[in-house]
Coordinates of C-alpha atoms in Angstrom, one line a residue:
Chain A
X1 CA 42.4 -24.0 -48.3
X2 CA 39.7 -23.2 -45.4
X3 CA 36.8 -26.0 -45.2
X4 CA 34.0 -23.5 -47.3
X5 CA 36.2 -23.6 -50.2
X6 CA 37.0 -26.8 -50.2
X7 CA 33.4 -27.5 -50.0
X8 CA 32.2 -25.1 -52.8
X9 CA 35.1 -26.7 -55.3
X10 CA 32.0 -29.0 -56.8
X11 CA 31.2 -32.3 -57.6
X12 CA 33.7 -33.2 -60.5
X13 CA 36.8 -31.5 -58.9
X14 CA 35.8 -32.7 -55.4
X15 CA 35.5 -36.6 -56.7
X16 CA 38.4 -36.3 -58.7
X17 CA 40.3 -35.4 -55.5
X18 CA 38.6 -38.2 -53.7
X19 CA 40.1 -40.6 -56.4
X20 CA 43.1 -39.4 -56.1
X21 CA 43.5 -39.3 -52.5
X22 CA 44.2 -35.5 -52.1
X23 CA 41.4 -35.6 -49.8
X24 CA 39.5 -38.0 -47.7
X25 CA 35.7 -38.4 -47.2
X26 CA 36.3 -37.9 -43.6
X27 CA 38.5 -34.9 -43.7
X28 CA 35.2 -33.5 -46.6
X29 CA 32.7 -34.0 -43.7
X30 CA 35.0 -33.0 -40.8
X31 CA 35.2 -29.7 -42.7
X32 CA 31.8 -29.8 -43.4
X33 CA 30.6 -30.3 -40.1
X34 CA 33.4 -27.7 -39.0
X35 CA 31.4 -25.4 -41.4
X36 CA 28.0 -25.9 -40.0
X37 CA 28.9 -25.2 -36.7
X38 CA 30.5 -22.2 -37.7
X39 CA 27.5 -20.5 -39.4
X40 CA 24.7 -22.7 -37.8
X41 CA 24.3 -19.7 -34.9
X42 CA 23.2 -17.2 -37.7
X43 CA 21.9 -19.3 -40.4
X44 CA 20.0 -22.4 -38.6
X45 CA 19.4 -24.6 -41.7
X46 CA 19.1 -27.8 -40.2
X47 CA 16.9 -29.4 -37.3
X48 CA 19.3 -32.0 -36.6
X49 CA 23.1 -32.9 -37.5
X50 CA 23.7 -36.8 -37.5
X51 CA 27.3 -36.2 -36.5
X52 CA 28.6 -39.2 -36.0
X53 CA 27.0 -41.2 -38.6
X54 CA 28.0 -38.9 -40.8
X55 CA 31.5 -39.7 -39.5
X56 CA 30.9 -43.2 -39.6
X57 CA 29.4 -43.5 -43.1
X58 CA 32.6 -41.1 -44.5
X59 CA 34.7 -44.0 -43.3
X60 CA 32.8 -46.4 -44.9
X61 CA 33.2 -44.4 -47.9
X62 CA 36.4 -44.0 -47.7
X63 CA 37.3 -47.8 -46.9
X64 CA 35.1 -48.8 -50.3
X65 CA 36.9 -45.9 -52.3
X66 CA 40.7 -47.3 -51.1
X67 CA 38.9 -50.7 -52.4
X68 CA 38.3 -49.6 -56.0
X69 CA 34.6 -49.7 -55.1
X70 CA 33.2 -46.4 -56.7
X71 CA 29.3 -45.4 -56.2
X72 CA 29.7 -42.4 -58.6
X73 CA 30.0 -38.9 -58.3
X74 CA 28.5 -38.6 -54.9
X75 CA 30.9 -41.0 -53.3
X76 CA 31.9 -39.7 -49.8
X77 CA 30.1 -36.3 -50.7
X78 CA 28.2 -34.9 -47.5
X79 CA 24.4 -34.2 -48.3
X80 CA 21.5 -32.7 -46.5
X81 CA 18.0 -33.6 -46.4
X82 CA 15.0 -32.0 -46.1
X83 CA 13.6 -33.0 -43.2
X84 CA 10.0 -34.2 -44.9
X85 CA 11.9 -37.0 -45.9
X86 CA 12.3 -40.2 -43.7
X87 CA 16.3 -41.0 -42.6
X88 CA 16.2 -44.1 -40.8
X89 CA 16.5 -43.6 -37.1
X90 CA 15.6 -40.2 -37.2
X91 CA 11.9 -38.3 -36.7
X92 CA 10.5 -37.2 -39.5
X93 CA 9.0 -33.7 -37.6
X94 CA 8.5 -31.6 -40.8
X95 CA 8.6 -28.4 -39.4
X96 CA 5.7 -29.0 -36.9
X97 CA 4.1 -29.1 -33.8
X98 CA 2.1 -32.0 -34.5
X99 CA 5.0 -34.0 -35.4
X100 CA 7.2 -33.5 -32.6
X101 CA 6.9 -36.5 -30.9
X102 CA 7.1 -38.6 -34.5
X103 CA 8.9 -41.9 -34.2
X104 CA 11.8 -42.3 -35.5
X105 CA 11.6 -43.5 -39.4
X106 CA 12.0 -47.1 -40.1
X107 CA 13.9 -46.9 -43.3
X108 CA 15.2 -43.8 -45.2
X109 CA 12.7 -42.4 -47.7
X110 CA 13.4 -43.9 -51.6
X111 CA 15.3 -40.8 -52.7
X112 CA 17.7 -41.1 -49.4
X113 CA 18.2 -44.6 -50.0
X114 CA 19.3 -44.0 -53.5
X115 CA 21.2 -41.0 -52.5
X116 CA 23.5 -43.3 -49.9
X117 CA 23.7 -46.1 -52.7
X118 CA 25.5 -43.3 -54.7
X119 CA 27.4 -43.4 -51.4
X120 CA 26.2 -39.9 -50.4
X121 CA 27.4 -38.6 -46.7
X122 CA 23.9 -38.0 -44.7
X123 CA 25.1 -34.7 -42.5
X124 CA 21.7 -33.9 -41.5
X125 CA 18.4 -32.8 -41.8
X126 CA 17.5 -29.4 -42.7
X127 CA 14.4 -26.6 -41.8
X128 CA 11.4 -26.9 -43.9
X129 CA 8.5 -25.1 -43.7
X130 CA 5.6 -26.4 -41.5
X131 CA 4.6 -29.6 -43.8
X132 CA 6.5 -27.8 -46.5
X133 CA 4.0 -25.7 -47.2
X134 CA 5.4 -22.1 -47.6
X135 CA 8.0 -19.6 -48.5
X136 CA 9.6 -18.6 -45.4
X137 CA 11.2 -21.7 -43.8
X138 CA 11.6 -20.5 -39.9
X139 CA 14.0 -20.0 -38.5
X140 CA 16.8 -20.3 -41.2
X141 CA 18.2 -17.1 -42.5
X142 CA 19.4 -16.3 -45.8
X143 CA 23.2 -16.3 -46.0
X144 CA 23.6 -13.3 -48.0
X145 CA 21.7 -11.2 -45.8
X146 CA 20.6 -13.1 -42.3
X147 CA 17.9 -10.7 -41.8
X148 CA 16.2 -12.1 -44.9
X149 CA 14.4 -15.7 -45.1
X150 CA 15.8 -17.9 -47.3
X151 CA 12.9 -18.6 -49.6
X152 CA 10.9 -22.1 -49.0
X153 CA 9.4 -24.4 -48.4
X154 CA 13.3 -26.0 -48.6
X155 CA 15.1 -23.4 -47.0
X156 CA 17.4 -25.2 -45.2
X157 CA 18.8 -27.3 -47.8
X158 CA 19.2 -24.0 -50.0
X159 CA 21.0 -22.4 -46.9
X160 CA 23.1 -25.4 -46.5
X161 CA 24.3 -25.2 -50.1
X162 CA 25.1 -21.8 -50.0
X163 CA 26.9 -21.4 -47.1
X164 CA 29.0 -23.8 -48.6
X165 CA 28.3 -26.4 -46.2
X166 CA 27.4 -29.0 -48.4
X167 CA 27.3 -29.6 -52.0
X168 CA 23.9 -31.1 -52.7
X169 CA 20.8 -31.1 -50.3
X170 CA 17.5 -32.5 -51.1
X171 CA 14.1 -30.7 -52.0
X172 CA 10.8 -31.3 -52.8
X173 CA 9.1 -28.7 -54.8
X174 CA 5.3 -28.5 -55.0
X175 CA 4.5 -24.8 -55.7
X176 CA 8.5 -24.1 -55.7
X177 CA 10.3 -25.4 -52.9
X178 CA 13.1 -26.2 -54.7
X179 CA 12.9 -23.4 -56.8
X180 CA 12.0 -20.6 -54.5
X181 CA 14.7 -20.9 -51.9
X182 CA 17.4 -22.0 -54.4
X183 CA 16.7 -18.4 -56.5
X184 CA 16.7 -16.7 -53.0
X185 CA 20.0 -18.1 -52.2
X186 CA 21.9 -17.9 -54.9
X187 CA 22.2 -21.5 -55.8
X188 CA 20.8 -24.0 -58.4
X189 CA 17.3 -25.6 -57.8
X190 CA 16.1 -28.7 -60.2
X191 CA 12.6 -29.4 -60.2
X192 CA 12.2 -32.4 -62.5
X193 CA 9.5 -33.9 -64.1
X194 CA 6.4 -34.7 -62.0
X195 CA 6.4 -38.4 -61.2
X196 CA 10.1 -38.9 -62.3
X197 CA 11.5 -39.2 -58.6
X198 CA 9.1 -41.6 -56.2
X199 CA 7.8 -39.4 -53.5
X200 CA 7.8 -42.6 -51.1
X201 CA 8.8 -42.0 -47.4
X202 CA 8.8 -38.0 -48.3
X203 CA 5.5 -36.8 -46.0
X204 CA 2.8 -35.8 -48.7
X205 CA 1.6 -32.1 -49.2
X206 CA -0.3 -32.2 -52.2
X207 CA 0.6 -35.6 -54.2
X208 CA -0.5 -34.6 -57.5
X209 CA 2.2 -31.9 -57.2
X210 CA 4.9 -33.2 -54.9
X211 CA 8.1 -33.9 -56.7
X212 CA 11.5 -34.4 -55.7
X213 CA 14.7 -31.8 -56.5
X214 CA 18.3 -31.5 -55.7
X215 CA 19.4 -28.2 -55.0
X216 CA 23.5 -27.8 -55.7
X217 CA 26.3 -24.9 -56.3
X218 CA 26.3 -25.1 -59.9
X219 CA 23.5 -27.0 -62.7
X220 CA 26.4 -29.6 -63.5
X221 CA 26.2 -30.4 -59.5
X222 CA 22.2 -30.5 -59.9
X223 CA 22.3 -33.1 -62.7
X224 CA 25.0 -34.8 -60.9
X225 CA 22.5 -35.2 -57.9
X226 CA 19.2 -35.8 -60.0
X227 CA 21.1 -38.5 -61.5
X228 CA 21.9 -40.0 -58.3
X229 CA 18.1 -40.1 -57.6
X230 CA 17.9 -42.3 -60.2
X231 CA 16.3 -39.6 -62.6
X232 CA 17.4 -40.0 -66.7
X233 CA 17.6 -37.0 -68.6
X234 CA 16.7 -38.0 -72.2
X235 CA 19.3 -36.8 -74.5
X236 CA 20.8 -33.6 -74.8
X237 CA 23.6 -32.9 -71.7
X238 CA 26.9 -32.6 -73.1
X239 CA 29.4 -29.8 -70.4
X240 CA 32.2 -27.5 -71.7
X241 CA 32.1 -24.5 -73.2
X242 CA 29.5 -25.1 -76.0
X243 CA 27.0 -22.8 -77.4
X244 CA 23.3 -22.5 -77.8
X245 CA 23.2 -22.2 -81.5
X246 CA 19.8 -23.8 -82.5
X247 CA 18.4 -23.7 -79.3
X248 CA 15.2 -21.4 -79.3
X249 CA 14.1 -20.2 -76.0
X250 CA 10.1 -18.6 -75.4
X251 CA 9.6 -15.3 -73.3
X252 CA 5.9 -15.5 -72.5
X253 CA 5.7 -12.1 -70.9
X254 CA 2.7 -10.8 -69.8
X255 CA 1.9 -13.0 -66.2
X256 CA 5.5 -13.3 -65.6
X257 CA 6.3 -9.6 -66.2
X258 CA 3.9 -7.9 -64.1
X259 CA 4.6 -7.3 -60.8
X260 CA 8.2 -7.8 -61.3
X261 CA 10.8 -5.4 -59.1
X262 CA 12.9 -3.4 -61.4
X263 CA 16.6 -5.1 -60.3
X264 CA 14.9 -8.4 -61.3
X265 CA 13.5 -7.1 -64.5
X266 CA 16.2 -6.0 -65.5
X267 CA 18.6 -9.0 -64.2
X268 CA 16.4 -11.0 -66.6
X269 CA 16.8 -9.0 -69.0
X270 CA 20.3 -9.4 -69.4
X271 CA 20.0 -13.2 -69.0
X272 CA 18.3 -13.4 -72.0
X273 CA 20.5 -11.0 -74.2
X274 CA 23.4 -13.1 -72.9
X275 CA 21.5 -16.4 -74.3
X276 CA 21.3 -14.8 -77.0
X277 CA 24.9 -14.0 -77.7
X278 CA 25.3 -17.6 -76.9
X279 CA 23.9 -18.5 -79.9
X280 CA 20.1 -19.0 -79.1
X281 CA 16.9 -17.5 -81.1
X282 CA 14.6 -16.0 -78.5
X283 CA 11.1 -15.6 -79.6
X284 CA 8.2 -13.9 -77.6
X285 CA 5.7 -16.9 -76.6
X286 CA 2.9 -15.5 -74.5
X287 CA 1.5 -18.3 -72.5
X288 CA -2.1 -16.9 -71.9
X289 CA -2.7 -20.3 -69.7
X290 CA -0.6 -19.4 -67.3
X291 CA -3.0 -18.0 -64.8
X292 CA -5.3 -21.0 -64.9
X293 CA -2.3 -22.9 -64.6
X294 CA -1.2 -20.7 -61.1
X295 CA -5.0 -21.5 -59.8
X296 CA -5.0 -25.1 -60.7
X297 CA -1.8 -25.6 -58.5
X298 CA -3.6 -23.8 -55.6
X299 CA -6.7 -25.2 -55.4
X300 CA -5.1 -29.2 -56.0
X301 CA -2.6 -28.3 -53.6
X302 CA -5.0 -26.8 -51.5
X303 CA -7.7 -29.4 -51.5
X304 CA -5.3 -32.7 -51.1
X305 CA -3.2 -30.8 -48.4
X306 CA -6.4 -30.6 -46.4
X307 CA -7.1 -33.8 -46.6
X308 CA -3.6 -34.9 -46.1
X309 CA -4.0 -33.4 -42.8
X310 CA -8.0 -34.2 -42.3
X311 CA -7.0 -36.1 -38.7
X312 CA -5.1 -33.3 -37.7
X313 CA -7.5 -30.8 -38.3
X314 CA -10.2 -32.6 -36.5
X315 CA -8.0 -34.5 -33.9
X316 CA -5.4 -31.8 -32.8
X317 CA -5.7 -28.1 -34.7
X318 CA -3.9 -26.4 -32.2
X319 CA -0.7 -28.7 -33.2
X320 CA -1.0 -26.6 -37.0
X321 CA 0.4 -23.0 -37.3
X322 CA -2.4 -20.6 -37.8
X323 CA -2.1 -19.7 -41.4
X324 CA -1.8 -22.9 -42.5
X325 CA -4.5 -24.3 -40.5
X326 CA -6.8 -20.9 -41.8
X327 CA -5.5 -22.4 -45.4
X328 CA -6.3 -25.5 -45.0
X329 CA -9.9 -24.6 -43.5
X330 CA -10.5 -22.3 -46.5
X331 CA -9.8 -25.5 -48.4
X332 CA -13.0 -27.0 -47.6
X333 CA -15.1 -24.4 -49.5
X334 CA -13.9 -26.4 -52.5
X335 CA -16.2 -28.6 -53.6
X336 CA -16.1 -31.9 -54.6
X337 CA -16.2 -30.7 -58.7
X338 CA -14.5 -28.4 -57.9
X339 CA -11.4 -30.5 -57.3
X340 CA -12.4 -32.9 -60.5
X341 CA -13.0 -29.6 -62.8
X342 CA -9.1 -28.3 -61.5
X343 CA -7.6 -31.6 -62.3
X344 CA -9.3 -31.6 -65.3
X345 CA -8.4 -28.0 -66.3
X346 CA -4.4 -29.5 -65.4
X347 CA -4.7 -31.5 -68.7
X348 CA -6.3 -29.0 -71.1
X349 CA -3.4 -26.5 -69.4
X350 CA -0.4 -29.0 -70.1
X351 CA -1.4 -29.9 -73.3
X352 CA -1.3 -25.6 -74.0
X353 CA 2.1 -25.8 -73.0
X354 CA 2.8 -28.5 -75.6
X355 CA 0.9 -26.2 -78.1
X356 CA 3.1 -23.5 -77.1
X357 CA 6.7 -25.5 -77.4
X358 CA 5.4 -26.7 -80.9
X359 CA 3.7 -23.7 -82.5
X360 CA 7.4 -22.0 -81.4
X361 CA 9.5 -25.1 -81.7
X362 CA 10.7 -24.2 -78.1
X363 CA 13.0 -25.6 -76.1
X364 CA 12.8 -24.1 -72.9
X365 CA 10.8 -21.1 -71.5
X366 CA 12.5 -18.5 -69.7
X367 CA 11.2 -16.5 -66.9
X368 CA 12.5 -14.7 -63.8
X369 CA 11.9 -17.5 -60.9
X370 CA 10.5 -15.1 -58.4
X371 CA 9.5 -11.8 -59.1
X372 CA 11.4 -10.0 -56.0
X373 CA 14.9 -10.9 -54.0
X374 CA 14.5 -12.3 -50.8
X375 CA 11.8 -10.5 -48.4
X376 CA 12.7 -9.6 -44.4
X377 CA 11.6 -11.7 -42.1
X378 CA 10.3 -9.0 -40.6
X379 CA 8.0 -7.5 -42.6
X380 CA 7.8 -11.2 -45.0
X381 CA 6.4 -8.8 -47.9
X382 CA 7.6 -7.8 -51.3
X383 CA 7.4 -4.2 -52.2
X384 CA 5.9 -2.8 -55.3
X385 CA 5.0 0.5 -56.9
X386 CA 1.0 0.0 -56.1
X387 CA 2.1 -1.8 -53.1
X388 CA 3.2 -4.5 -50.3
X389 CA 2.6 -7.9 -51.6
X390 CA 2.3 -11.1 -49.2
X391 CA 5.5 -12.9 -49.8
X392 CA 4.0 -16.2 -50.2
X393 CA 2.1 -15.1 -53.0
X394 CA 5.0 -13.2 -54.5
X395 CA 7.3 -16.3 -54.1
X396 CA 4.8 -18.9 -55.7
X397 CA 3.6 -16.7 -58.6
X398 CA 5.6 -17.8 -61.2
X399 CA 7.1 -21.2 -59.9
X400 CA 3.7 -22.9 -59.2
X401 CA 2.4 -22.8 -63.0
X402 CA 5.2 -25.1 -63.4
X403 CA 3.9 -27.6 -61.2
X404 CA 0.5 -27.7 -63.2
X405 CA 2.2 -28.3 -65.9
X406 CA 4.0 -31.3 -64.8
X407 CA 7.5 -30.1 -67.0
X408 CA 10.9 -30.0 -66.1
X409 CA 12.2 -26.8 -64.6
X410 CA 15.8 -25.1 -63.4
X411 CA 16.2 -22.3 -61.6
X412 CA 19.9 -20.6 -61.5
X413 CA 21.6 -17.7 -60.6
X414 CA 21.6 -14.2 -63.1
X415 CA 22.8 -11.8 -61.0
X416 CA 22.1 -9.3 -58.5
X417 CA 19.9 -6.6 -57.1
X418 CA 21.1 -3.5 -55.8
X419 CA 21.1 -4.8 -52.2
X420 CA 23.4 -7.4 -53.2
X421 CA 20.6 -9.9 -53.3
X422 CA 20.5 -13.3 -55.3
X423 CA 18.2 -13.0 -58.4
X424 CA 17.4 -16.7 -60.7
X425 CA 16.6 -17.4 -63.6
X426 CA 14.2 -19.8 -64.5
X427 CA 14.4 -22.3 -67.5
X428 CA 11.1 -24.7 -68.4
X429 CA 12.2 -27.3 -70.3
X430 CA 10.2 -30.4 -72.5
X431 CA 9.0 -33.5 -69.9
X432 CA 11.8 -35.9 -69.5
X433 CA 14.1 -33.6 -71.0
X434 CA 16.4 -32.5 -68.1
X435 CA 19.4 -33.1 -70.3
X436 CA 18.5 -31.0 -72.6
X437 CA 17.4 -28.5 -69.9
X438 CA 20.7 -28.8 -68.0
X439 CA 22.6 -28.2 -70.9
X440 CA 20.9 -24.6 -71.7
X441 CA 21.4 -23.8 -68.0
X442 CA 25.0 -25.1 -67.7
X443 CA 26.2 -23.0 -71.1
X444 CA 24.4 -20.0 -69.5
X445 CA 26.3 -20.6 -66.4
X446 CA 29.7 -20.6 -67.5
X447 CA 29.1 -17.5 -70.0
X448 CA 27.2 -15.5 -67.3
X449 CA 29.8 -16.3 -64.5
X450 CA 26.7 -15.5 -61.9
X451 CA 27.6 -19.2 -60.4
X452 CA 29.0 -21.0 -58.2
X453 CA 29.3 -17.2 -56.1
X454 CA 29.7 -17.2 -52.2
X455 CA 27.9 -14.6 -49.9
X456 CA 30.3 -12.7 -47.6
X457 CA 31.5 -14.3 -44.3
X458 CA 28.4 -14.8 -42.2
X459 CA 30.3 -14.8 -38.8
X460 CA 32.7 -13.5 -37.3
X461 CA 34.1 -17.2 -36.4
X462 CA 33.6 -17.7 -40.8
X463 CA 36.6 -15.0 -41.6
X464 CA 38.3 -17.4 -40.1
X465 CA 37.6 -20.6 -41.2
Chain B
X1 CA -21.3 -26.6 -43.4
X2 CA -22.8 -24.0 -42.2
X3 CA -24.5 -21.7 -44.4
X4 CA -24.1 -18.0 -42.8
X5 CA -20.5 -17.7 -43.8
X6 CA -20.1 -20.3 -45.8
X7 CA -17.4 -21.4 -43.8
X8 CA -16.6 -25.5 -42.9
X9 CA -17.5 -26.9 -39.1
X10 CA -15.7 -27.7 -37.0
X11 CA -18.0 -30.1 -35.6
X12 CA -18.6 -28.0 -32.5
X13 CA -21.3 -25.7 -34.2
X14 CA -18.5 -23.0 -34.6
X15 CA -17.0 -22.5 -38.2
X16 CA -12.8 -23.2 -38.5
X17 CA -13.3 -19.7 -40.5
X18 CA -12.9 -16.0 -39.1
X19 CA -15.1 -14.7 -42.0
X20 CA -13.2 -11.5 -41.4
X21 CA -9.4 -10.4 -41.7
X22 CA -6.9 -13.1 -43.3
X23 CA -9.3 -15.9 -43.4
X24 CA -11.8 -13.8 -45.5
X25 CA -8.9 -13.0 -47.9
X26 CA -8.1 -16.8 -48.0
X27 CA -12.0 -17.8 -48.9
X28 CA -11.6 -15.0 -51.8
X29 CA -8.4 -16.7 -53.2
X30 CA -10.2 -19.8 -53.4
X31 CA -13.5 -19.1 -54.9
X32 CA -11.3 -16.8 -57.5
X33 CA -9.4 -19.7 -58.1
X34 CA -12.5 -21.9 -58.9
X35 CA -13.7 -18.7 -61.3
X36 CA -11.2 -19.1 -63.3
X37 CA -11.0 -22.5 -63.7
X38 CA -13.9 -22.3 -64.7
X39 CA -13.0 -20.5 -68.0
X40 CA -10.6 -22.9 -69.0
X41 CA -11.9 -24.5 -72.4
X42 CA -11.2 -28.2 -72.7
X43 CA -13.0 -30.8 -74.9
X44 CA -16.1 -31.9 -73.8
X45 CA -15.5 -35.6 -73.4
X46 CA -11.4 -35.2 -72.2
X47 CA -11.3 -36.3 -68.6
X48 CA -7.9 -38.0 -68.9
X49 CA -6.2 -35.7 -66.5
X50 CA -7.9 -37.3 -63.9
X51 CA -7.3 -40.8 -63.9
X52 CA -3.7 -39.5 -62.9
X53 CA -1.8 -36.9 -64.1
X54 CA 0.5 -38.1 -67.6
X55 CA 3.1 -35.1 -67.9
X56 CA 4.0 -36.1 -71.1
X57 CA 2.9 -34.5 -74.0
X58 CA 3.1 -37.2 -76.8
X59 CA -0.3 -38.2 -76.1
X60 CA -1.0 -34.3 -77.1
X61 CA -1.1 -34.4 -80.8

């Protein structure tokens, strides 16, 4: 068996082997470092590879598992981390100029720390976007077409997973970031609910937003992971080959429809008749809110991003990329109320959503996750009928309402386009209900068949390995 | 702030904003932002949301 399909088998076969002693944590992350040198020429997902404490805490792992001492289902599994959050002993350089000459951090950011409790395998850290704020995620390329960006602002971590590198990699999703590049890379992306995952020792982009995601191969490997980070589900996850009878599941249409390329309509649109055979009553929901909802992220994000970065700005603006410094200077036209009347408008735009689950009696919304397959990194746009489209608007479009919101929310593979081009599907869920969530995504999952799937050999050196 | 292009300062007398090109695009996505914001309704005396923000929605009714 070659190293990228031992390392797409998943969490539950991969720690049942483990157990077993069919394999060895340091035979898992010899392959997967194997693995990351093979495709890391094309691909570049990570900013640094901690190869031999990777090496070193496999042994560890393996030493504790040969003890009877198990840490759960990611016990000796190699991991990624976005590299916003701190590893101890490593720079925390975010993607930017201004941070390249960051100390190394002290101690590992709260959701790597639980992570290596789990007994998780740090390989490495992974490209985000400048200050993970963005879509394109520079200089990572999307494994199922390397001329293509990934998505962002975790890019790497999607890349990682997908290549079949590593299992799990960490995200943090403010707009998307999870979400986006997960979708554009054919994997699973879990945004949970805002506040459920402490964002300490992950840098800040907009704290009112900022939450913290596993991206995975499959939504069984995603709750596997978001339990690791300590996150509780509520009720409601049961695996195997159940069905969605009683389950009822909104469309809201209208903002998420528009501006929608035909292979992902129509992807969708087959996601949601295959719910349906599942057992589940769909219902139109139109969520008129969900405009506000897109502006509130951007202005909040905006205005705390800004001042996030106030020193920088002043101190050192060349050390910011361009756009994001333009961004970022834009930001101050917001004023003051401004800022209070957006967080305000948050709550009367959550509490809409609640409206809308109970007037319904939802249990999840459905929507495509981005309107469009991945862009080129060449041209970064998405192409419509009445036109180009920048891709960072495209991408955030219909993720960022989420993050208004504050609810649970799963993206997951439903197919392709006809370039061959990952397409998700995006599930909202109730707050604290990423049981429940999980559980709609994983029955769709095994009905659909659309995951765990593997982009073609990105090498020449991958045919072989 | 200078008032001309409405545009922050740097400090230096000069705005941080090209009022043209992708910065003038960028000052438009704002203030449309804060337009319609400003049409969402909510209760005259609700200000909860911003003594931080509660996802949950039990509190909803």
């Amino acid at each position: 068996m070659s190293d990228k399909d031992v390392l797409r088998l998943g969490l539950r076969e991969l720690g049942r082997r483990l157990r077993a002693g069919e394999i060895s944590s340091v035979a898992l992350t010899e392959a997967a470092l194997r693995r990351t040198a093979a495709t890391e020429p094309v691909l570049r997902a990570f900013v640094v590879v901690l190869t031999e404490e990777a090496r070193a805490a496999a042994r560890e792992a393996d030493r504790e598992l040969a003890a009877g001492a198990d840490r759960g289902p990611l016990h000796g599994i190699p991991v990624a981390i976005k590299d916003i959050f701190d590893v101890a002993g490593v720079p925390t350089r975010c993607g930017s100029r201004a941070r390249q000459h960051a100390a190394p951090a002290r101690t590992d950011a709260e959701a790597v720390a639980r992570w290596r409790r789990g007994g998780a395998v740090v390989l490495g850290k992974t490209v985000t976007q400048e200050f993970a704020a963005g879509v394109i995620s520079a200089p990572s390329r999307n494994p199922w077409d390397p001329e293509r960006i990934p998505g962002g602002s975790s890019g790497g971590s999607a890349v990682a997973v997908a290549a079949g590198i590593c299992p799990v990699a960490l995200g943090s999703d403010t707009g998307g970031s999870v979400r986006i590049p997960a979708a554009a890379c054919g994997v699973v992306g879990l945004k949970p609910t805002f506040g459920m995952i402490p964002t300490s020792g992950c840098f800040p982009l907009s704290p009112s937003l900022d939450t913290v995601g596993p991206i995975a191969g499959t939504v069984e490997d995603a709750l596997f992971a978001y339990r690791a980070l300590g996150g509780s589900g509520g009720p409601g996850w049961t695996t195997g080959d159940g069905d969605l009878r009683g389950v009822r599941i909104g469309v809201p249409g209208g903002w998420f429809a528009q501006r929608v390329q035909p292979g992902v309509r129509a992807a969708f649109s087959d996601a949601v008749t295959t719910l349906r055979s599942l057992g589940a009553t769909i219902v139109e929901a139109p969520w008129p809110g969900a405009a506000a909802a897109r502006a509130a992220a951007f202005l909040i994000s905006r205005v705390e991003a800004a001042a996030v970065h106030r020193e920088t700005m002043r101190d050192h603006p060349d050390a910011i990329g361009d756009a994001l410094r333009g961004r970022w200077a834009a930001a101050s036209l917001v004023s003051g109320s401004d800022y209070a009347l957006a967080r305000r408008a948050r709550t009367a735009i959550r509490d809409g959503m609640a409206r809308l689950f109970a007037a319904h009696r939802l249990d999840a919304l459905a929507t495509p996750t981005l309107p469009a397959s991945a862009a080129l990194a060449e041209t970064l746009t998405v192409p419509h009928d009445d036109g180009d489209e920048d891709v960072g608007n495209a991408f955030l479009r219909l993720t960022m309402p989420f993050n208004t919101t504050g609810q649970p929310a799963l993206s997951l593979p439903c197919g392709f386009d006809n370039l061959n081009l990952p397409i998700g599907l995006h599930l909202a869920g109730r707050p604290f209900e990423e049981g429940a969530l999980c559980r709609i995504g994983n029955t769709y999952e095994r009905a659909a068949g659309w995951s765990p799937r593997f982009p073609p050999p990105i090498a020449e050196r991958d045919e072989r390995d | 702030m200078r008032e001309d292009d409405g545009g922050p300062d740097n400090g230096d007398g000069k705005s941080a904003l090209d009022p043209s090109g992708e910065d003038a695009a960028r000052t438009a996505g704002v203030r449309d932002a804060v337009a319609l914001l400003a049409e969402v309704s909510i209760p005259g005396g609700d200000w909860s949301g911003l003594d931080g923000f509660d996802p949950r929605w039990d509190r909803t009714g």
